[in-house]
């Protein structure tokens, strides 16, 4: 599976961004999809995940209620809608695909390149 993330940028605190991750190569709906983020000098942390059908979604506590993950299997794309952004959300955001539900980055077999999100105060 090849993954291509896009949609990052610079936004003021309180603003919104929508990230997209386009997949190609294998049956997209077979994969649990996750978004991770990594700030400079920090670990790459789980942000949100979604099951292959889209019926199950999972979030890190720090983004619950502000971020929404969704997917369109017809378009082979997963999205991350980010609202009420905070400076601490600043990081490179990565999409990834796993064969089963996991918050652990080691469980993911495929990764997209990062897209930078910068939130100014």
PDB file of C-alpha atoms in Angstrom:
ATOM      1  CA  UNK A   1       0.000   0.000   0.000  1.00  0.00           C
ATOM      2  CA  UNK A   2       1.318   3.412  -0.949  1.00  0.00           C
ATOM      3  CA  UNK A   3       0.089   6.328   1.134  1.00  0.00           C
ATOM      4  CA  UNK A   4       0.227  10.003   0.263  1.00  0.00           C
ATOM      5  CA  UNK A   5      -0.681  12.533   2.964  1.00  0.00           C
ATOM      6  CA  UNK A   6      -1.595  16.132   2.269  1.00  0.00           C
ATOM      7  CA  UNK A   7      -3.408  19.114   3.742  1.00  0.00           C
ATOM      8  CA  UNK A   8      -0.983  20.395   6.336  1.00  0.00           C
ATOM      9  CA  UNK A   9      -0.187  24.054   6.749  1.00  0.00           C
ATOM     10  CA  UNK A  10       0.029  27.036   9.068  1.00  0.00           C
ATOM     11  CA  UNK A  11      -3.070  28.002  11.031  1.00  0.00           C
ATOM     12  CA  UNK A  12      -3.840  30.204  13.997  1.00  0.00           C
ATOM     13  CA  UNK A  13      -4.914  28.723  17.304  1.00  0.00           C
ATOM     14  CA  UNK A  14      -8.609  27.948  17.237  1.00  0.00           C
ATOM     15  CA  UNK A  15      -8.559  27.307  13.512  1.00  0.00           C
ATOM     16  CA  UNK A  16      -9.192  24.163  11.500  1.00  0.00           C
ATOM     17  CA  UNK A  17      -7.411  21.987   8.962  1.00  0.00           C
ATOM     18  CA  UNK A  18      -8.361  18.801   7.146  1.00  0.00           C
ATOM     19  CA  UNK A  19      -5.689  16.267   6.347  1.00  0.00           C
ATOM     20  CA  UNK A  20      -6.128  13.708   3.601  1.00  0.00           C
ATOM     21  CA  UNK A  21      -4.310  10.462   2.944  1.00  0.00           C
ATOM     22  CA  UNK A  22      -4.754   8.799  -0.440  1.00  0.00           C
ATOM     23  CA  UNK A  23      -3.970   5.094  -0.696  1.00  0.00           C
ATOM     24  CA  UNK A  24      -3.140   2.916  -3.650  1.00  0.00           C
ATOM     25  CA  UNK A  25      -1.897  -0.580  -4.316  1.00  0.00           C
ATOM     26  CA  UNK A  26      -4.079  -2.944  -2.315  1.00  0.00           C
ATOM     27  CA  UNK A  27      -7.657  -3.236  -1.109  1.00  0.00           C
ATOM     28  CA  UNK A  28      -7.967  -0.138   1.025  1.00  0.00           C
ATOM     29  CA  UNK A  29     -10.995  -1.313   2.980  1.00  0.00           C
ATOM     30  CA  UNK A  30      -9.001  -4.262   4.346  1.00  0.00           C
ATOM     31  CA  UNK A  31      -6.864  -1.957   6.434  1.00  0.00           C
ATOM     32  CA  UNK A  32      -7.254  -0.239   9.745  1.00  0.00           C
ATOM     33  CA  UNK A  33      -6.014   3.305   9.154  1.00  0.00           C
ATOM     34  CA  UNK A  34      -4.310   5.518  11.673  1.00  0.00           C
ATOM     35  CA  UNK A  35      -2.993   9.032  12.011  1.00  0.00           C
ATOM     36  CA  UNK A  36       0.101   9.667  14.089  1.00  0.00           C
ATOM     37  CA  UNK A  37       2.030  12.825  14.842  1.00  0.00           C
ATOM     38  CA  UNK A  38       5.577  13.630  15.764  1.00  0.00           C
ATOM     39  CA  UNK A  39       6.898  16.895  17.134  1.00  0.00           C
ATOM     40  CA  UNK A  40      10.651  17.648  17.032  1.00  0.00           C
ATOM     41  CA  UNK A  41      12.483  15.588  19.640  1.00  0.00           C
ATOM     42  CA  UNK A  42       9.342  13.641  20.520  1.00  0.00           C
ATOM     43  CA  UNK A  43       8.039  10.155  19.904  1.00  0.00           C
ATOM     44  CA  UNK A  44       5.623   9.473  17.080  1.00  0.00           C
ATOM     45  CA  UNK A  45       2.270   9.213  18.862  1.00  0.00           C
ATOM     46  CA  UNK A  46      -1.104   7.810  17.934  1.00  0.00           C
ATOM     47  CA  UNK A  47      -3.729  10.458  17.186  1.00  0.00           C
ATOM     48  CA  UNK A  48      -6.712   8.636  15.690  1.00  0.00           C
ATOM     49  CA  UNK A  49      -7.659   5.381  14.005  1.00  0.00           C
ATOM     50  CA  UNK A  50     -10.554   3.975  12.029  1.00  0.00           C
ATOM     51  CA  UNK A  51     -11.663   0.466  11.143  1.00  0.00           C
ATOM     52  CA  UNK A  52     -11.910  -0.759   7.570  1.00  0.00           C
ATOM     53  CA  UNK A  53     -15.667  -0.268   7.448  1.00  0.00           C
ATOM     54  CA  UNK A  54     -15.436   3.149   9.064  1.00  0.00           C
ATOM     55  CA  UNK A  55     -17.823   2.143  11.826  1.00  0.00           C
ATOM     56  CA  UNK A  56     -15.209   2.169  14.563  1.00  0.00           C
ATOM     57  CA  UNK A  57     -13.125   5.230  15.451  1.00  0.00           C
ATOM     58  CA  UNK A  58     -10.546   5.724  18.161  1.00  0.00           C
ATOM     59  CA  UNK A  59      -8.806   8.829  19.481  1.00  0.00           C
ATOM     60  CA  UNK A  60      -6.022   9.931  21.740  1.00  0.00           C
ATOM     61  CA  UNK A  61      -7.382  11.708  24.774  1.00  0.00           C
ATOM     62  CA  UNK A  62      -5.602  14.906  23.802  1.00  0.00           C
ATOM     63  CA  UNK A  63      -7.628  15.270  20.581  1.00  0.00           C
ATOM     64  CA  UNK A  64     -10.957  13.723  21.548  1.00  0.00           C
ATOM     65  CA  UNK A  65     -13.807  16.088  20.789  1.00  0.00           C
ATOM     66  CA  UNK A  66     -11.662  18.252  18.495  1.00  0.00           C
ATOM     67  CA  UNK A  67     -10.464  15.850  15.780  1.00  0.00           C
ATOM     68  CA  UNK A  68     -12.558  13.542  13.617  1.00  0.00           C
ATOM     69  CA  UNK A  69     -11.232  10.683  11.535  1.00  0.00           C
ATOM     70  CA  UNK A  70     -13.228   9.394   8.581  1.00  0.00           C
ATOM     71  CA  UNK A  71     -12.684   7.408   5.412  1.00  0.00           C
ATOM     72  CA  UNK A  72     -14.139   7.082   1.949  1.00  0.00           C
ATOM     73  CA  UNK A  73     -13.384   3.589   0.680  1.00  0.00           C
ATOM     74  CA  UNK A  74     -14.670   4.440  -2.784  1.00  0.00           C
ATOM     75  CA  UNK A  75     -11.964   7.092  -3.007  1.00  0.00           C
ATOM     76  CA  UNK A  76      -9.304   5.113  -1.101  1.00  0.00           C
ATOM     77  CA  UNK A  77      -8.853   8.076   1.195  1.00  0.00           C
ATOM     78  CA  UNK A  78      -8.786   8.667   4.934  1.00  0.00           C
ATOM     79  CA  UNK A  79      -9.283  12.111   6.448  1.00  0.00           C
ATOM     80  CA  UNK A  80      -8.481  13.855   9.686  1.00  0.00           C
ATOM     81  CA  UNK A  81     -10.619  16.894  10.401  1.00  0.00           C
ATOM     82  CA  UNK A  82      -8.880  19.001  13.025  1.00  0.00           C
ATOM     83  CA  UNK A  83     -10.851  21.741  14.777  1.00  0.00           C
ATOM     84  CA  UNK A  84     -10.043  24.042  17.682  1.00  0.00           C
ATOM     85  CA  UNK A  85      -6.365  23.627  16.976  1.00  0.00           C
ATOM     86  CA  UNK A  86      -3.856  24.429  19.702  1.00  0.00           C
ATOM     87  CA  UNK A  87      -0.148  25.273  19.483  1.00  0.00           C
ATOM     88  CA  UNK A  88       0.590  21.906  21.082  1.00  0.00           C
ATOM     89  CA  UNK A  89      -0.946  20.215  18.036  1.00  0.00           C
ATOM     90  CA  UNK A  90       2.051  21.414  16.011  1.00  0.00           C
ATOM     91  CA  UNK A  91       3.782  18.361  14.528  1.00  0.00           C
ATOM     92  CA  UNK A  92       4.388  16.356  11.406  1.00  0.00           C
ATOM     93  CA  UNK A  93       1.319  14.195  10.836  1.00  0.00           C
ATOM     94  CA  UNK A  94       1.600  10.732   9.315  1.00  0.00           C
ATOM     95  CA  UNK A  95      -1.033   8.347   8.003  1.00  0.00           C
ATOM     96  CA  UNK A  96      -0.453   4.619   8.294  1.00  0.00           C
ATOM     97  CA  UNK A  97      -2.130   1.316   7.503  1.00  0.00           C
ATOM     98  CA  UNK A  98      -2.322  -1.776   9.700  1.00  0.00           C
ATOM     99  CA  UNK A  99      -3.872  -5.209   9.277  1.00  0.00           C
ATOM    100  CA  UNK A 100      -5.745  -4.840  12.559  1.00  0.00           C
ATOM    101  CA  UNK A 101      -6.763  -2.246  15.126  1.00  0.00           C
ATOM    102  CA  UNK A 102      -3.799  -0.851  17.049  1.00  0.00           C
ATOM    103  CA  UNK A 103      -2.567   2.330  18.702  1.00  0.00           C
ATOM    104  CA  UNK A 104       0.984   1.006  18.611  1.00  0.00           C
ATOM    105  CA  UNK A 105       3.085   2.380  15.777  1.00  0.00           C
ATOM    106  CA  UNK A 106       4.994  -0.894  15.440  1.00  0.00           C
ATOM    107  CA  UNK A 107       1.792  -2.607  14.308  1.00  0.00           C
ATOM    108  CA  UNK A 108       1.563  -0.478  11.175  1.00  0.00           C
ATOM    109  CA  UNK A 109       2.987  -1.913   7.984  1.00  0.00           C
ATOM    110  CA  UNK A 110       2.710   1.070   5.677  1.00  0.00           C
ATOM    111  CA  UNK A 111       3.379   4.753   6.233  1.00  0.00           C
ATOM    112  CA  UNK A 112       2.868   7.893   4.249  1.00  0.00           C
ATOM    113  CA  UNK A 113       5.256  10.810   4.263  1.00  0.00           C
ATOM    114  CA  UNK A 114       4.563  13.423   6.906  1.00  0.00           C
ATOM    115  CA  UNK A 115       2.575  16.582   6.361  1.00  0.00           C
ATOM    116  CA  UNK A 116       3.486  19.485   8.616  1.00  0.00           C
ATOM    117  CA  UNK A 117       0.878  21.179  10.770  1.00  0.00           C
ATOM    118  CA  UNK A 118       1.919  24.377  12.519  1.00  0.00           C
ATOM    119  CA  UNK A 119      -0.440  26.150  14.897  1.00  0.00           C
ATOM    120  CA  UNK A 120       0.505  29.676  15.897  1.00  0.00           C
ATOM    121  CA  UNK A 121      -0.616  31.247  19.158  1.00  0.00           C
TER     122      UNK A 121
END
